[in-house]
Amino acid sequence: MTDYTDLAKRYLAAFNEPDEAARAAAVADLFTADATYVDPLAEVSGHDGIAGFLAAAREQLPGFEFRLDGAVDGHHRQARFRWVAGPAEVLDGAGAPPVVGFDVVVTDDRGRIRSVYGFLDAVPA
């Protein structure tokens, strides 16, 4: 049985990883080789595509941190969770997070992510 809260935290930690090699290793550990990721701004697949997307997100949002926002709900190899992104001081209570999203992940039988379906509730202009 997959611990979906742990999976969501590890997933967001991959977004936060500044080192390219460590980020690629995290992606390889978390995702199946043929995994897909789709949200309103991207549609990528495979470890290289997903790692590239994470790198691009870090470039577009310099100094931002991604954090879990609330409980993770999961069953039958799928989970959903809300996350926020912004500067640490904002996420620690100095204002509303500039980026808010909601992701649904589908895992394989070993608990690795096969698919991500992302939704963006708030993004900077």
PDB file of C-alpha atoms in Angstrom:
ATOM      1  CA  MET A   1       0.000   0.000   0.000  1.00  0.00           C
ATOM      2  CA  THR A   2       1.309   3.423  -0.952  1.00  0.00           C
ATOM      3  CA  ASP A   3       1.708   6.171   1.640  1.00  0.00           C
ATOM      4  CA  TYR A   4       0.206   8.940  -0.480  1.00  0.00           C
ATOM      5  CA  THR A   5       1.233  11.746   1.882  1.00  0.00           C
ATOM      6  CA  ASP A   6       4.857  10.627   1.698  1.00  0.00           C
ATOM      7  CA  LEU A   7       4.590  10.319  -2.087  1.00  0.00           C
ATOM      8  CA  ALA A   8       3.193  13.864  -2.401  1.00  0.00           C
ATOM      9  CA  LYS A   9       5.954  15.257  -0.179  1.00  0.00           C
ATOM     10  CA  ARG A  10       8.657  13.475  -2.197  1.00  0.00           C
ATOM     11  CA  TYR A  11       7.047  14.724  -5.427  1.00  0.00           C
ATOM     12  CA  LEU A  12       7.118  18.344  -4.228  1.00  0.00           C
ATOM     13  CA  ALA A  13      10.665  17.881  -2.912  1.00  0.00           C
ATOM     14  CA  ALA A  14      11.692  17.065  -6.493  1.00  0.00           C
ATOM     15  CA  PHE A  15      10.331  20.479  -7.562  1.00  0.00           C
ATOM     16  CA  ASN A  16      12.371  22.091  -4.771  1.00  0.00           C
ATOM     17  CA  GLU A  17      15.632  20.253  -5.512  1.00  0.00           C
ATOM     18  CA  PRO A  18      18.207  22.815  -6.761  1.00  0.00           C
ATOM     19  CA  ASP A  19      20.795  20.283  -7.936  1.00  0.00           C
ATOM     20  CA  GLU A  20      20.106  18.994 -11.459  1.00  0.00           C
ATOM     21  CA  ALA A  21      21.621  15.532 -10.867  1.00  0.00           C
ATOM     22  CA  ALA A  22      19.795  15.077  -7.558  1.00  0.00           C
ATOM     23  CA  ARG A  23      16.548  16.250  -9.183  1.00  0.00           C
ATOM     24  CA  ALA A  24      17.004  13.743 -12.035  1.00  0.00           C
ATOM     25  CA  ALA A  25      17.643  10.976  -9.493  1.00  0.00           C
ATOM     26  CA  ALA A  26      14.486  11.943  -7.591  1.00  0.00           C
ATOM     27  CA  VAL A  27      12.464  11.833 -10.821  1.00  0.00           C
ATOM     28  CA  ALA A  28      13.886   8.388 -11.674  1.00  0.00           C
ATOM     29  CA  ASP A  29      12.975   7.160  -8.187  1.00  0.00           C
ATOM     30  CA  LEU A  30       9.451   8.634  -8.130  1.00  0.00           C
ATOM     31  CA  PHE A  31       8.232   8.072 -11.695  1.00  0.00           C
ATOM     32  CA  THR A  32       7.940   5.106 -14.023  1.00  0.00           C
ATOM     33  CA  ALA A  33      10.125   5.344 -17.155  1.00  0.00           C
ATOM     34  CA  ASP A  34       7.060   6.040 -19.327  1.00  0.00           C
ATOM     35  CA  ALA A  35       5.326   8.418 -16.894  1.00  0.00           C
ATOM     36  CA  THR A  36       3.348  11.369 -18.211  1.00  0.00           C
ATOM     37  CA  TYR A  37       2.830  14.828 -16.736  1.00  0.00           C
ATOM     38  CA  VAL A  38       0.185  17.208 -18.034  1.00  0.00           C
ATOM     39  CA  ASP A  39      -1.059  20.551 -16.714  1.00  0.00           C
ATOM     40  CA  PRO A  40      -2.349  23.721 -18.426  1.00  0.00           C
ATOM     41  CA  LEU A  41       1.231  24.802 -19.253  1.00  0.00           C
ATOM     42  CA  ALA A  42       2.959  21.527 -20.120  1.00  0.00           C
ATOM     43  CA  GLU A  43       2.625  18.030 -21.486  1.00  0.00           C
ATOM     44  CA  VAL A  44       5.750  15.902 -21.083  1.00  0.00           C
ATOM     45  CA  SER A  45       6.666  12.265 -20.692  1.00  0.00           C
ATOM     46  CA  GLY A  46       9.509  10.091 -19.480  1.00  0.00           C
ATOM     47  CA  HIS A  47      12.172  10.866 -16.937  1.00  0.00           C
ATOM     48  CA  ASP A  48      13.966  13.399 -19.150  1.00  0.00           C
ATOM     49  CA  GLY A  49      10.760  15.241 -20.032  1.00  0.00           C
ATOM     50  CA  ILE A  50       9.617  15.442 -16.422  1.00  0.00           C
ATOM     51  CA  ALA A  51      13.044  16.483 -15.116  1.00  0.00           C
ATOM     52  CA  GLY A  52      13.187  19.133 -17.852  1.00  0.00           C
ATOM     53  CA  PHE A  53       9.772  20.426 -16.847  1.00  0.00           C
ATOM     54  CA  LEU A  54      10.845  20.676 -13.196  1.00  0.00           C
ATOM     55  CA  ALA A  55      13.963  22.598 -14.248  1.00  0.00           C
ATOM     56  CA  ALA A  56      11.845  24.982 -16.337  1.00  0.00           C
ATOM     57  CA  ALA A  57       9.441  25.525 -13.421  1.00  0.00           C
ATOM     58  CA  ARG A  58      12.401  26.411 -11.172  1.00  0.00           C
ATOM     59  CA  GLU A  59      13.675  28.881 -13.799  1.00  0.00           C
ATOM     60  CA  GLN A  60      10.272  30.538 -14.185  1.00  0.00           C
ATOM     61  CA  LEU A  61       9.757  30.780 -10.422  1.00  0.00           C
ATOM     62  CA  PRO A  62      13.179  31.639  -8.970  1.00  0.00           C
ATOM     63  CA  GLY A  63      13.277  31.623  -5.192  1.00  0.00           C
ATOM     64  CA  PHE A  64       9.917  29.857  -4.943  1.00  0.00           C
ATOM     65  CA  GLU A  65       9.329  26.847  -2.742  1.00  0.00           C
ATOM     66  CA  PHE A  66       6.633  24.230  -3.354  1.00  0.00           C
ATOM     67  CA  ARG A  67       4.708  22.949  -0.318  1.00  0.00           C
ATOM     68  CA  LEU A  68       1.849  20.597   0.361  1.00  0.00           C
ATOM     69  CA  ASP A  69      -1.315  22.479   1.365  1.00  0.00           C
ATOM     70  CA  GLY A  70      -3.666  20.265   3.328  1.00  0.00           C
ATOM     71  CA  ALA A  71      -4.323  16.556   3.480  1.00  0.00           C
ATOM     72  CA  VAL A  72      -3.640  14.071   0.709  1.00  0.00           C
ATOM     73  CA  ASP A  73      -6.585  11.926  -0.364  1.00  0.00           C
ATOM     74  CA  GLY A  74      -5.818   8.612  -2.038  1.00  0.00           C
ATOM     75  CA  HIS A  75      -7.228   5.233  -2.963  1.00  0.00           C
ATOM     76  CA  HIS A  76      -6.794   2.534  -5.635  1.00  0.00           C
ATOM     77  CA  ARG A  77      -3.373   3.734  -6.870  1.00  0.00           C
ATOM     78  CA  GLN A  78      -4.467   7.365  -7.212  1.00  0.00           C
ATOM     79  CA  ALA A  79      -4.124  10.415  -5.012  1.00  0.00           C
ATOM     80  CA  ARG A  80      -5.049  14.073  -5.089  1.00  0.00           C
ATOM     81  CA  PHE A  81      -3.527  16.966  -3.211  1.00  0.00           C
ATOM     82  CA  ARG A  82      -3.301  20.735  -3.188  1.00  0.00           C
ATOM     83  CA  TRP A  83       0.020  22.548  -3.180  1.00  0.00           C
ATOM     84  CA  VAL A  84       1.226  26.129  -2.995  1.00  0.00           C
ATOM     85  CA  ALA A  85       4.362  27.817  -4.290  1.00  0.00           C
ATOM     86  CA  GLY A  86       5.995  31.100  -3.414  1.00  0.00           C
ATOM     87  CA  PRO A  87       8.835  32.665  -1.465  1.00  0.00           C
ATOM     88  CA  ALA A  88       9.287  31.010   1.944  1.00  0.00           C
ATOM     89  CA  GLU A  89       8.310  34.173   3.842  1.00  0.00           C
ATOM     90  CA  VAL A  90       4.992  34.303   1.975  1.00  0.00           C
ATOM     91  CA  LEU A  91       4.316  30.614   2.555  1.00  0.00           C
ATOM     92  CA  ASP A  92       5.144  31.126   6.226  1.00  0.00           C
ATOM     93  CA  GLY A  93       2.269  33.602   6.537  1.00  0.00           C
ATOM     94  CA  ALA A  94       3.358  36.927   5.031  1.00  0.00           C
ATOM     95  CA  GLY A  95       0.653  36.883   2.361  1.00  0.00           C
ATOM     96  CA  ALA A  96      -1.257  34.755  -0.090  1.00  0.00           C
ATOM     97  CA  PRO A  97       0.780  32.254  -2.112  1.00  0.00           C
ATOM     98  CA  PRO A  98       1.193  33.471  -5.696  1.00  0.00           C
ATOM     99  CA  VAL A  99       0.843  29.960  -7.148  1.00  0.00           C
ATOM    100  CA  VAL A 100      -1.762  27.426  -6.057  1.00  0.00           C
ATOM    101  CA  GLY A 101      -2.323  24.090  -7.722  1.00  0.00           C
ATOM    102  CA  PHE A 102      -4.046  20.778  -7.404  1.00  0.00           C
ATOM    103  CA  ASP A 103      -2.577  17.528  -8.702  1.00  0.00           C
ATOM    104  CA  VAL A 104      -3.908  14.042  -9.221  1.00  0.00           C
ATOM    105  CA  VAL A 105      -1.303  11.280  -9.465  1.00  0.00           C
ATOM    106  CA  VAL A 106      -1.816   7.699 -10.589  1.00  0.00           C
ATOM    107  CA  THR A 107       0.709   5.115  -9.447  1.00  0.00           C
ATOM    108  CA  ASP A 108       1.741   1.693 -10.607  1.00  0.00           C
ATOM    109  CA  ASP A 109       1.548  -1.422  -8.417  1.00  0.00           C
ATOM    110  CA  ARG A 110       4.898  -0.505  -6.816  1.00  0.00           C
ATOM    111  CA  GLY A 111       3.799   2.999  -5.815  1.00  0.00           C
ATOM    112  CA  ARG A 112       5.737   4.860  -8.538  1.00  0.00           C
ATOM    113  CA  ILE A 113       3.953   7.677 -10.360  1.00  0.00           C
ATOM    114  CA  ARG A 114       2.634   6.738 -13.832  1.00  0.00           C
ATOM    115  CA  SER A 115       0.636   9.898 -14.533  1.00  0.00           C
ATOM    116  CA  VAL A 116       0.216  13.394 -13.157  1.00  0.00           C
ATOM    117  CA  TYR A 117      -2.820  15.523 -13.995  1.00  0.00           C
ATOM    118  CA  GLY A 118      -2.157  19.049 -12.755  1.00  0.00           C
ATOM    119  CA  PHE A 119      -4.499  21.995 -12.347  1.00  0.00           C
ATOM    120  CA  LEU A 120      -3.502  25.596 -11.624  1.00  0.00           C
ATOM    121  CA  ASP A 121      -5.858  27.578  -9.413  1.00  0.00           C
ATOM    122  CA  ALA A 122      -3.707  30.714  -9.160  1.00  0.00           C
ATOM    123  CA  VAL A 123      -0.637  31.833 -11.127  1.00  0.00           C
ATOM    124  CA  PRO A 124       1.262  35.108 -11.331  1.00  0.00           C
ATOM    125  CA  ALA A 125       0.477  37.320 -14.307  1.00  0.00           C
TER     126      ALA A 125
END
